Structure formats: structure tokens, C-alpha cells
Amino acid sequence: MNSPLIVSTECPTCGAPLDFTEGTCAIQCDHCRSRLLVTGRKQLLSYFISPKLDIHRAVARALLAQKEEGVECRVLEPRLYFIPYYRLTGHDFLWERSSPTKDEPIDLSVFPPDPPQADLAATFRSASDFFGRLWETGRKIDRGEDEPPEPGEPRNAAAPIEGNRPVLEPRRERPEPVSEEGEMTFRDRYVEKNFIACDLKGWGSYSLGVRPAVLRLELFRREILETQGRIVGVTLSSDAALDLAMRKAEPEQVLYRQVLGRVLSLIYFPFWVIRVERKGEERLIFLDAVSERVIHLDAPVSLQQILDRPAASDAATVGFRPLTCPNCGWDFPFTPEDILFFCASCVKGWQIRGSALSEINYEVAAPLPNGRAASRYLPIWVLQAEVDRNPSFRFFLPAFRYRRLKLLGDLAQQLSKAQPVYTISAESFVPSQGGCYDQEDAALLARFTWAGLQGKPPDLEEKPFLIQRATLTWFPFQAEGNGLRDPFTGMDLPQNLFV
Ligand SMILES: [Zn+2]
Ligand SMILES: [Zn+2]
């Protein structure tokens, strides 16, 4: 069952309802047809989910659940709370320890290719539900548990929320020997982690089960939430959240990893918390205000103090601006996944940075002197860094979108290994596409590539990785059969995997 997260808001131009899939950068209003750029990338953006369960039904459900337990109770006070959860998504690049005896090649044809963001629907193909795992993870954090499940443990609501793309899990490439010290295997997956952002000890154990409907995220608006209930304060900082998300459920065989295209957001989820008196004692009943399920029948009343802690007042949300060049007003191409844009009129380059577009400079490599014209130019970050004893090693890190992350990783490694020599073209050039990895992603991919070239995780403590500069450079690729061939190493990128 697919249940992608949909962001529901209004068109800033005409006010009509405007829904788009989480993670999309360019959208078009169905009503007035205006094309908009979604800003706020790399900021911690806040959303909320509206409750579906009203106060009367919430109380009735709580009483019924108690009755089924054979207990009578008296309702003292029902209250709606919006409890915050962090959500991290991104593309996980992993170097894993090879275990040749286990890594039998798997028939890849049964798995779909992996558009990193294009089919978000597949993200939620798992029947076990998104927020069920949210709760479970919150519970595990409460207990201080931070362990991945045992191999073979069934993937159910009690499993941690690692990699919500089970369809990608089985994909494994053949082990690639990369050094004498050992073998590392590349693996990629789509990361999606959700976990509670406040400290609720004594929470208990429960799961929410399958959620049949699409979850709609609305942009956080304090005044709207406060008319409905109370906003629970965040106690886990976003840095600590990122740290936790990166550390959690990292299997033993992972030697090194980087998460590119990271997006961390905050989602406020509604729960009814009903204070009851039972056998002379006050207890709390928790209900999921979306699925209407009873989450906890017997929680300690002390939890309410934590829920009632004041919440900080600031929260950023996505913004919109016209999908046009800030310099000349020309329309940008409508490419929902791109974060780098190039104007076909004034040929300037831009990247989404917070609520604005900031200009990026670029260079163009001259075609190789083999007499053949380029079929297509692709944007690649050339990042110069001081690594090991080399004062100016150049990394070549693809900035373009491609379905098979493995091949992007391979291209980065092969080009960086080759350290190609080329000249910069002075000819006029009109960029023909955008990109989906920014400079920060390039720096992460450079570390990942360095680990691959070394055949071991980099010891960044002892040998810091000093980035000197990063320049987006367009390189000429040549069509060869069904592939696009990189002019320096001859590596082919199948054309059908471009998006
Ligand atoms: Zn509109
Ligand atoms: Zn322009």
C-alpha cells in the first residue's frame, strides 16, 4: 500500500489548494497554472498533521477501550497534543565489508530501478506503517535502545525505521576488490528515518499498525495548532537528531557511509491524551488522533508535565518564489527534483539556499582533441582538497540526477582516480539541464569516494580532509550505443537511467 507524504497548502498566487509530494522543488498550481519554486532547502522545516478524531469520539473511544478491559473509569480531562517527530530523508551511500560467501549475485531484474526521489510512493510500499514505527522508535529512544534488529527479525511495526524502502534492500552488487587490505562493496539505499523529538520517558510499548490513508502535511502555523490543542516542545536538537539518525541501526558490515541530499524536518503529530480516574488513581489514555487507535491505556500521569512544557515559538516552513531566473526573469525549466538551476537566457547558475536562490559559478571543459563533438554536457563538481600527503587532489562528483546511485559513485571514483587533465573552454555555452546535488553533497560524496579509493574508511581525525575549492564544471560526454561515455575514463552511463 502506498502512502506518500503529501504537503497540503495554498497557492500563493491564487489561493487555491495546492498539494505536492514531499521533497519536490518545483510545482505548478492546477488552478492558475503558475509555476513555483519551493524554498527552504537545508533548513529545518516544520509541518503538522490535522487530527481526524474530535473530542467526543476520542472520549467515547477511550471509555469503550477501558470497558473492554473490564475497568470502569471517570474522564477528568481530554486534551489534544501535537507531539513533534524528526524525519530524515536522503540518499545513503554505503561502503560495506564484503562477505563473498553470502553475497551471491541477486537477479536485479525483479527490482525497479531506484529513482532517488521520483517515486516517493515506493518509499512507503512497506505495509507496516510510517507512524507505527515512529512510535516504536520513540519508545526505543526512551529506553536508551539503539540497536538494529537481529538479522532475520521480521520487519514489523516493532522494527526500527531504518530504510523504508524494502524493495531496495536486497539489491547488492558483486563485491569489488578495491585494495589489498580488504574488500568493500558499494551499496545505496533511500534513507527515511522518523523519530520522536521530545523526551517522553515511561511511554510504554505499542504500535499503530497499518495506516490506510495518505498522510497530509500542512505547513506549521502556531496559531492554527493552538486553537486545536497544545504544541509539545522539542527537546532533541536538530544536530543531535542528525547524529542519532546517522548512528542508528547501522549494521555491523557498514564501514563508511554518507547521506547525500539530506532533508531533516519536524512533523507535529496529533494525539488525544485523556486524563482519567480509575480505582482512585489518575492515569492517562493516549489515542492517535488520525487513525483513532488507542495507543496506551495506562500511562503515568507524570507524562503530562513533559507534554505541557512550553514549546519554542519559532518554526520555519517552506516558502515559494516564482520559478524564474532572479537575474533576468526567464522561466526555469520545470524539473521538480532539481536544486541547481541554469538560466537558458542569461546562462547564470543558481542553487536553492534557504529561502533564496544564490548564484553559482561554473566552468565548461573543452571537448577532447579526438575530433568528436560532445553529445551532451553533464554538470560535475570538481572539488580540490588536501588529502593524505597530496596537497591538491581533485575529486569529480556528479551533480546531475541519475537513477542508479551506484553508477554515480563509480563515476566519481573513476574520474577522481584518473585525475584527468583538460582545458577550460572560452566558447559561449548554454547549460541544458539542472542538477540535484549541491556543494555540500559534493563534499560528502568526496569523503565517500576517498574511502573507496583508499579501500578503507578515512581516518578523518588523524588526517583531516581540507576542502580548498569546489567548482561546478560541465564535461562533454559522447553517445556510444545506448550509453553516454565519459571522455576521460571511457565509463558508460546507460541513457535510459537519466531522469
Ligand atoms: Zn494558483
Ligand atoms: Zn537569467
Coordinates of C-alpha atoms and ligand atoms in Angstrom, one line a residue:
M1 CA 0.0 0.0 0.0
N2 CA 1.4 3.4 -1.0
S3 CA 1.1 6.3 1.4
P4 CA 3.4 9.1 0.3
L5 CA 3.6 12.2 2.4
I6 CA 1.8 15.0 0.7
V7 CA 2.3 18.6 1.6
S8 CA -1.1 20.5 1.5
T9 CA -1.1 24.3 1.3
E10 CA -2.5 27.1 -0.8
C11 CA -1.2 28.6 -3.9
P12 CA 0.5 32.0 -3.1
T13 CA -0.7 33.4 -6.4
C14 CA -4.4 32.5 -6.5
G15 CA -5.1 30.9 -3.1
A16 CA -6.4 27.6 -4.5
P17 CA -5.5 24.4 -2.6
L18 CA -2.0 23.3 -3.6
D19 CA -0.8 19.7 -2.9
F20 CA 2.6 18.4 -3.7
T21 CA 4.8 15.4 -2.8
E22 CA 7.3 16.0 0.0
G23 CA 10.7 16.8 -1.4
T24 CA 9.5 18.4 -4.6
C25 CA 11.3 21.6 -5.5
A26 CA 9.3 22.9 -8.5
I27 CA 5.5 22.8 -8.5
Q28 CA 2.7 24.0 -10.7
C29 CA -0.7 25.3 -9.5
D30 CA -3.5 23.3 -11.1
H31 CA -5.8 26.3 -10.9
C32 CA -3.8 29.4 -12.1
R33 CA -1.0 27.3 -13.7
S34 CA 1.7 29.4 -12.1
R35 CA 5.0 27.6 -11.6
L36 CA 6.7 27.9 -8.3
L37 CA 9.9 27.1 -6.7
V38 CA 9.7 25.6 -3.2
T39 CA 12.3 27.1 -1.0
G40 CA 13.6 26.2 2.5
R41 CA 16.0 23.5 1.5
K42 CA 18.6 22.7 4.1
Q43 CA 16.5 24.5 6.7
L44 CA 14.7 22.6 9.4
L45 CA 11.1 22.9 8.2
S46 CA 8.1 22.3 10.3
Y47 CA 4.8 20.6 9.4
F48 CA 1.8 19.3 11.2
I49 CA -0.9 16.7 10.6
S50 CA -4.5 17.6 11.3
P51 CA -6.5 15.5 13.7
K52 CA -9.4 13.5 12.4
L53 CA -10.8 12.4 15.7
D54 CA -12.9 15.0 17.6
I55 CA -13.1 15.3 21.4
H56 CA -16.4 13.4 21.7
R57 CA -15.4 10.4 19.7
A58 CA -12.0 10.5 21.5
V59 CA -13.6 10.3 24.9
A60 CA -16.1 7.6 23.7
R61 CA -13.3 5.5 22.3
A62 CA -11.2 5.8 25.4
L63 CA -14.2 4.7 27.6
L64 CA -15.0 1.8 25.3
A65 CA -11.4 0.6 25.4
Q66 CA -11.5 0.7 29.2
K67 CA -14.7 -1.1 29.3
E68 CA -13.4 -3.9 27.1
E69 CA -10.6 -4.2 29.6
G70 CA -13.3 -4.7 32.3
V71 CA -12.3 -1.5 34.1
E72 CA -14.6 1.5 34.9
C73 CA -13.1 4.9 34.8
R74 CA -14.1 8.5 35.0
V75 CA -12.9 11.1 32.5
L76 CA -11.2 14.1 34.1
E77 CA -9.8 15.9 31.1
P78 CA -9.3 15.2 27.4
R79 CA -6.6 17.2 25.7
L80 CA -5.2 17.3 22.2
Y81 CA -1.4 17.4 21.9
F82 CA 0.8 17.9 18.9
I83 CA 3.9 15.7 19.5
P84 CA 7.0 16.5 17.4
Y85 CA 8.9 14.0 15.4
Y86 CA 12.0 14.4 13.3
R87 CA 12.1 13.0 9.9
L88 CA 15.3 12.5 7.9
T89 CA 15.4 11.6 4.2
G90 CA 18.3 11.3 1.8
H91 CA 20.4 9.0 -0.4
D92 CA 22.5 6.7 1.6
F93 CA 25.9 5.8 0.1
L94 CA 27.5 2.9 2.0
W95 CA 30.7 1.0 1.9
E96 CA 30.2 -2.4 3.4
R97 CA 32.5 -5.1 4.3
S98 CA 32.3 -7.8 1.7
S99 CA 31.4 -11.3 2.7
P100 CA 31.8 -13.2 -0.5
T101 CA 30.3 -16.4 0.8
K102 CA 27.0 -14.6 1.4
D103 CA 26.9 -12.1 -1.4
E104 CA 25.6 -14.3 -4.1
P105 CA 24.5 -12.1 -7.1
I106 CA 20.8 -11.4 -7.0
D107 CA 18.7 -11.2 -10.1
L108 CA 18.3 -7.4 -10.2
S109 CA 15.6 -7.5 -12.9
V110 CA 12.9 -8.2 -10.4
F111 CA 13.6 -4.8 -8.7
P112 CA 12.7 -1.5 -10.1
P113 CA 15.4 1.0 -10.7
D114 CA 15.9 3.4 -7.9
P115 CA 14.9 6.9 -8.8
P116 CA 16.1 8.5 -5.6
Q117 CA 13.1 10.8 -5.2
A118 CA 11.0 10.4 -8.3
D119 CA 8.8 7.6 -7.0
L120 CA 8.3 8.6 -3.4
A121 CA 5.2 6.4 -3.5
A122 CA 7.5 3.4 -3.4
T123 CA 9.1 4.7 -0.3
F124 CA 6.0 3.7 1.6
R125 CA 5.4 0.4 0.0
S126 CA 6.1 -1.3 3.3
A127 CA 2.8 -2.4 4.8
S128 CA 4.0 -1.6 8.3
D129 CA 3.1 1.9 8.9
F130 CA 5.2 5.0 9.0
F131 CA 4.0 6.4 12.2
G132 CA 3.8 3.0 13.8
R133 CA 7.5 2.9 13.5
L134 CA 7.6 6.5 14.7
W135 CA 6.2 5.5 18.0
E136 CA 8.3 2.4 18.3
T137 CA 11.4 4.4 17.6
G138 CA 10.4 6.9 20.2
R139 CA 10.0 4.1 22.6
K140 CA 13.4 2.6 21.8
I141 CA 15.0 6.0 22.3
D142 CA 13.2 6.3 25.6
R143 CA 14.7 3.1 26.8
G144 CA 18.1 4.2 25.5
E145 CA 18.0 1.4 23.0
D146 CA 19.9 2.0 19.9
E147 CA 20.3 -1.4 18.4
P148 CA 19.4 -2.7 15.0
P149 CA 17.2 -5.8 14.8
E150 CA 18.8 -9.2 14.7
P151 CA 19.3 -10.5 11.1
G152 CA 16.1 -12.3 10.1
E153 CA 14.0 -10.4 12.6
P154 CA 10.7 -9.8 10.9
R155 CA 10.1 -6.3 9.6
N156 CA 7.1 -5.3 11.5
A157 CA 5.8 -2.4 13.5
A158 CA 8.3 -3.1 16.2
A159 CA 11.3 -2.9 13.9
P160 CA 13.3 0.3 13.8
I161 CA 12.6 2.6 11.0
E162 CA 15.7 2.0 9.0
G163 CA 15.4 2.3 5.2
N164 CA 11.8 2.5 4.4
R165 CA 12.4 1.1 1.0
P166 CA 12.3 -2.6 1.4
V167 CA 12.2 -3.0 -2.3
L168 CA 15.8 -1.7 -2.4
E169 CA 17.2 -3.7 0.4
P170 CA 18.0 -6.9 -1.4
R171 CA 20.0 -5.1 -4.1
R172 CA 23.6 -6.0 -3.9
E173 CA 26.3 -5.7 -6.3
R174 CA 29.1 -8.1 -6.6
P175 CA 31.9 -7.4 -4.2
E176 CA 34.5 -5.2 -5.7
P177 CA 38.1 -5.6 -4.6
V178 CA 39.4 -2.1 -4.2
S179 CA 42.5 -2.6 -2.1
E180 CA 44.9 -5.1 -0.7
E181 CA 43.6 -4.5 2.8
G182 CA 40.2 -5.9 2.2
E183 CA 37.1 -5.7 0.0
M184 CA 34.5 -3.1 0.2
T185 CA 31.1 -3.3 -1.5
F186 CA 29.1 -0.3 -2.6
R187 CA 25.5 -0.2 -1.5
D188 CA 22.9 2.5 -1.8
R189 CA 19.5 3.0 -0.4
Y190 CA 16.9 5.6 0.2
V191 CA 17.1 6.6 3.8
E192 CA 14.0 7.6 5.7
K193 CA 14.0 7.8 9.5
N194 CA 11.4 9.2 11.8
F195 CA 11.8 9.5 15.5
I196 CA 10.3 11.4 18.4
A197 CA 11.8 14.8 19.0
C198 CA 11.0 15.1 22.7
D199 CA 11.8 13.2 25.8
L200 CA 8.8 11.1 26.9
K201 CA 10.1 8.6 29.3
G202 CA 7.6 5.9 30.5
W203 CA 5.9 6.0 27.2
G204 CA 5.1 2.2 27.1
S205 CA 5.1 -0.1 24.2
Y206 CA 2.6 0.0 21.3
S207 CA 2.4 0.2 17.6
L208 CA -0.1 2.0 15.4
G209 CA -0.5 -0.7 12.7
V210 CA -1.3 -0.1 9.1
R211 CA -2.4 3.4 8.1
P212 CA -4.7 3.2 5.1
A213 CA -4.8 6.8 4.1
V214 CA -2.3 9.2 2.7
L215 CA -0.8 11.5 5.4
R216 CA -1.1 15.1 4.6
L217 CA 1.4 17.5 5.9
E218 CA 0.3 21.1 6.5
L219 CA 2.8 23.9 6.9
F220 CA 3.3 24.6 10.6
R221 CA 1.2 27.5 11.8
R222 CA 1.3 28.1 15.5
E223 CA -2.0 30.0 15.7
I224 CA -3.8 27.1 14.0
L225 CA -2.4 24.4 16.2
E226 CA -3.0 26.4 19.3
T227 CA -6.7 26.7 18.6
Q228 CA -6.9 22.9 18.5
G229 CA -4.6 21.8 21.2
R230 CA -1.1 22.1 22.7
I231 CA 2.2 22.1 21.0
V232 CA 4.7 19.8 22.7
G233 CA 8.2 21.3 23.0
V234 CA 11.1 19.8 21.1
T235 CA 13.9 18.7 23.4
L236 CA 16.3 17.0 21.0
S237 CA 18.3 19.5 19.0
S238 CA 18.5 19.1 15.2
D239 CA 22.2 18.4 15.4
A240 CA 21.6 15.6 18.0
A241 CA 18.8 14.3 15.8
L242 CA 21.0 14.1 12.8
D243 CA 23.7 12.4 14.8
L244 CA 21.2 9.9 16.2
A245 CA 19.7 9.2 12.8
M246 CA 23.1 8.6 11.3
R247 CA 24.2 6.3 14.1
K248 CA 21.1 4.3 14.5
A249 CA 20.6 0.9 13.0
E250 CA 24.0 0.9 11.3
P251 CA 24.7 -2.7 10.6
E252 CA 28.0 -4.1 11.6
Q253 CA 29.2 -4.6 8.0
V254 CA 28.9 -0.8 7.2
L255 CA 32.4 0.5 7.0
Y256 CA 31.6 4.0 5.9
R257 CA 28.6 6.0 4.9
Q258 CA 27.5 9.4 3.7
V259 CA 23.9 10.6 3.3
L260 CA 23.5 13.0 0.4
G261 CA 20.6 15.2 -0.3
R262 CA 19.7 15.2 3.4
V263 CA 16.5 16.8 4.5
L264 CA 15.6 17.0 8.1
S265 CA 12.1 18.1 9.0
L266 CA 9.9 18.3 12.1
I267 CA 6.4 16.9 11.9
Y268 CA 3.8 17.6 14.7
F269 CA 1.5 14.6 15.0
P270 CA -1.8 14.9 16.9
F271 CA -2.7 12.7 19.9
W272 CA -5.6 12.8 22.3
V273 CA -4.4 12.4 25.9
I274 CA -7.3 11.7 28.2
R275 CA -6.7 12.0 31.9
V276 CA -9.0 9.5 33.8
E277 CA -9.5 8.4 37.3
R278 CA -9.5 4.7 37.8
K279 CA -9.8 3.0 41.2
G280 CA -8.9 6.3 42.9
E281 CA -5.8 6.8 40.8
E282 CA -5.2 9.2 37.9
R283 CA -3.9 7.7 34.6
L284 CA -3.5 8.8 31.0
I285 CA -5.0 7.2 27.9
F286 CA -3.3 8.1 24.6
L287 CA -5.2 8.0 21.3
D288 CA -3.8 8.5 17.8
A289 CA -6.0 11.4 16.6
V290 CA -5.6 10.4 12.9
S291 CA -6.1 6.6 12.9
E292 CA -8.2 6.8 16.0
R293 CA -6.4 3.9 17.6
V294 CA -5.8 3.6 21.3
I295 CA -2.1 3.8 21.8
H296 CA -1.8 3.5 25.5
L297 CA -4.5 2.7 28.1
D298 CA -2.5 3.1 31.3
A299 CA 0.2 5.8 31.0
P300 CA 1.5 7.5 34.2
V301 CA 0.0 11.0 34.8
S302 CA 3.5 12.4 35.2
L303 CA 3.9 12.3 31.4
Q304 CA 1.6 15.2 31.2
Q305 CA 4.1 17.5 32.8
I306 CA 6.5 16.7 30.0
L307 CA 3.8 17.3 27.4
D308 CA 2.9 20.6 28.9
R309 CA 6.5 22.0 28.7
P310 CA 6.4 25.2 26.7
A311 CA 7.4 24.9 23.1
A312 CA 9.8 27.4 21.4
S313 CA 7.9 29.9 19.3
D314 CA 9.9 29.9 16.0
A315 CA 9.4 27.4 13.3
A316 CA 10.4 27.7 9.6
T317 CA 8.2 26.5 6.9
V318 CA 8.6 26.1 3.1
G319 CA 8.3 29.2 1.1
F320 CA 7.5 29.9 -2.6
R321 CA 9.0 32.1 -5.2
P322 CA 8.4 32.3 -9.0
L323 CA 10.3 29.6 -10.9
T324 CA 12.2 32.2 -12.8
C325 CA 15.8 33.5 -13.0
P326 CA 16.4 36.1 -10.3
N327 CA 18.7 37.9 -12.7
C328 CA 16.7 38.2 -15.9
G329 CA 13.3 36.8 -15.1
W330 CA 13.5 34.0 -17.7
D331 CA 11.5 30.8 -16.8
F332 CA 13.5 28.0 -15.4
P333 CA 12.7 24.5 -16.8
F334 CA 10.1 22.7 -14.8
T335 CA 12.2 20.0 -13.1
P336 CA 10.6 19.0 -9.8
E337 CA 13.7 17.3 -8.3
D338 CA 16.3 19.8 -9.2
I339 CA 18.0 22.1 -6.7
L340 CA 20.5 23.6 -9.2
F341 CA 19.0 25.7 -12.0
F342 CA 20.6 27.2 -15.0
C343 CA 19.1 30.1 -17.0
A344 CA 18.8 29.5 -20.7
S345 CA 18.7 33.2 -21.3
C346 CA 21.4 34.9 -19.2
V347 CA 23.1 31.5 -18.6
K348 CA 23.7 32.1 -14.9
G349 CA 23.6 29.2 -12.5
W350 CA 21.6 29.1 -9.2
Q351 CA 21.1 26.9 -6.2
I352 CA 18.3 27.0 -3.7
R353 CA 19.7 28.2 -0.4
G354 CA 17.3 28.7 2.4
S355 CA 14.5 30.9 1.2
A356 CA 16.6 32.4 -1.7
L357 CA 18.4 31.4 -4.8
S358 CA 22.1 32.1 -4.7
E359 CA 24.3 32.3 -7.7
I360 CA 26.8 29.6 -8.5
N361 CA 29.6 30.0 -11.0
Y362 CA 30.6 27.3 -13.3
E363 CA 33.2 26.3 -15.9
V364 CA 33.0 24.3 -19.1
A365 CA 35.6 21.8 -20.1
A366 CA 36.7 22.0 -23.7
P367 CA 36.0 18.9 -25.9
L368 CA 38.8 16.4 -26.0
P369 CA 41.0 16.6 -29.1
N370 CA 39.7 13.3 -30.5
G371 CA 37.7 15.2 -33.1
R372 CA 34.4 14.2 -31.8
A373 CA 31.7 16.6 -30.7
A374 CA 30.1 16.3 -27.3
S375 CA 26.6 14.7 -27.4
R376 CA 25.7 16.1 -24.0
Y377 CA 27.3 18.1 -21.3
L378 CA 26.8 17.0 -17.7
P379 CA 27.5 19.0 -14.5
I380 CA 30.1 17.7 -12.2
W381 CA 31.6 19.3 -9.1
V382 CA 35.3 19.5 -9.2
L383 CA 36.4 19.7 -5.6
Q384 CA 40.0 20.4 -4.7
A385 CA 41.1 19.1 -1.4
E386 CA 44.2 18.3 0.7
V387 CA 44.1 14.6 1.4
D388 CA 46.7 12.5 2.9
R389 CA 50.0 13.8 1.6
N390 CA 48.5 15.2 -1.6
P391 CA 48.0 19.0 -1.2
S392 CA 45.6 19.4 -4.1
F393 CA 43.8 16.2 -5.0
R394 CA 40.8 16.8 -7.3
F395 CA 37.5 14.9 -6.8
F396 CA 35.0 14.7 -9.6
L397 CA 31.5 14.4 -8.2
P398 CA 28.4 14.2 -10.3
A399 CA 25.8 17.0 -9.7
F400 CA 23.2 15.5 -12.0
R401 CA 20.3 13.3 -11.3
Y402 CA 20.6 9.7 -12.2
R403 CA 18.6 6.7 -11.3
R404 CA 21.4 4.4 -10.4
L405 CA 23.3 5.8 -7.5
K406 CA 25.9 3.1 -7.8
L407 CA 26.9 4.4 -11.2
L408 CA 27.2 7.9 -9.9
G409 CA 29.5 6.5 -7.2
D410 CA 31.5 4.6 -9.8
L411 CA 31.9 7.6 -12.0
A412 CA 33.1 9.7 -9.1
Q413 CA 35.6 7.1 -8.2
Q414 CA 36.9 6.5 -11.7
L415 CA 37.3 10.2 -12.6
S416 CA 38.9 11.0 -9.3
K417 CA 41.3 8.1 -9.7
A418 CA 42.2 9.3 -13.2
Q419 CA 42.8 12.9 -12.2
P420 CA 42.0 14.0 -15.8
V421 CA 43.7 16.9 -17.5
Y422 CA 41.5 19.2 -19.6
T423 CA 41.3 22.8 -20.6
I424 CA 38.5 25.2 -19.8
S425 CA 36.5 26.3 -22.8
A426 CA 36.1 30.0 -23.6
E427 CA 33.3 29.4 -26.1
S428 CA 29.7 30.5 -25.2
F429 CA 27.7 27.8 -23.5
V430 CA 24.1 27.3 -22.7
P431 CA 23.5 24.8 -19.9
S432 CA 20.9 22.3 -20.9
Q433 CA 19.9 20.8 -17.6
G434 CA 19.8 21.3 -13.9
G435 CA 21.3 19.3 -11.0
C436 CA 20.3 17.7 -7.8
Y437 CA 23.4 17.7 -5.6
D438 CA 24.9 20.9 -4.2
Q439 CA 28.3 21.8 -3.0
E440 CA 27.6 20.3 0.4
D441 CA 26.6 17.0 -1.1
A442 CA 29.7 17.1 -3.2
A443 CA 31.9 17.4 -0.1
L444 CA 30.1 14.4 1.4
L445 CA 30.5 12.3 -1.8
A446 CA 34.2 13.3 -1.9
R447 CA 34.8 11.7 1.5
F448 CA 32.9 8.7 0.4
T449 CA 34.9 8.5 -2.8
W450 CA 38.1 8.9 -0.9
A451 CA 37.1 5.9 1.3
G452 CA 36.6 3.9 -1.9
L453 CA 39.9 4.9 -3.4
Q454 CA 41.7 4.0 -0.2
G455 CA 39.8 0.8 0.3
K456 CA 39.2 1.7 3.9
P457 CA 37.2 4.3 5.9
P458 CA 39.1 7.6 6.1
D459 CA 40.7 8.4 9.4
L460 CA 39.5 12.0 9.4
E461 CA 40.6 12.6 12.9
E462 CA 44.2 12.0 12.1
K463 CA 44.2 13.1 8.5
P464 CA 41.7 15.9 8.1
F465 CA 40.1 16.4 4.8
L466 CA 40.6 20.0 3.8
I467 CA 38.5 21.3 1.0
Q468 CA 40.1 24.1 -0.9
R469 CA 37.5 24.9 -3.5
A470 CA 34.6 23.5 -5.4
T471 CA 33.8 24.4 -9.0
L472 CA 30.8 23.2 -10.9
T473 CA 32.2 22.1 -14.3
W474 CA 30.3 20.9 -17.4
F475 CA 32.0 18.0 -19.0
P476 CA 31.4 16.7 -22.6
F477 CA 30.0 13.2 -22.8
Q478 CA 29.7 11.3 -26.1
A479 CA 26.9 9.0 -27.1
E480 CA 28.0 5.4 -27.6
G481 CA 25.3 2.9 -28.4
N482 CA 22.8 3.2 -25.6
G483 CA 25.2 4.9 -23.3
L484 CA 26.9 8.3 -22.7
R485 CA 30.6 7.8 -22.4
D486 CA 32.8 9.8 -20.1
P487 CA 35.6 11.2 -22.2
F488 CA 38.4 10.6 -19.7
T489 CA 37.9 7.1 -18.4
G490 CA 35.5 5.7 -21.0
M491 CA 32.9 4.7 -18.5
D492 CA 29.4 4.4 -19.9
L493 CA 26.3 5.7 -18.3
P494 CA 23.2 4.0 -19.8
Q495 CA 21.0 6.7 -21.2
N496 CA 17.7 5.2 -20.1
L497 CA 18.7 5.8 -16.4
F498 CA 18.8 9.6 -16.8
V499 CA 15.9 11.4 -15.4
Ligands
ZN1 ZN -2.7 29.2 -8.2
ZN2 ZN 18.6 34.6 -16.4

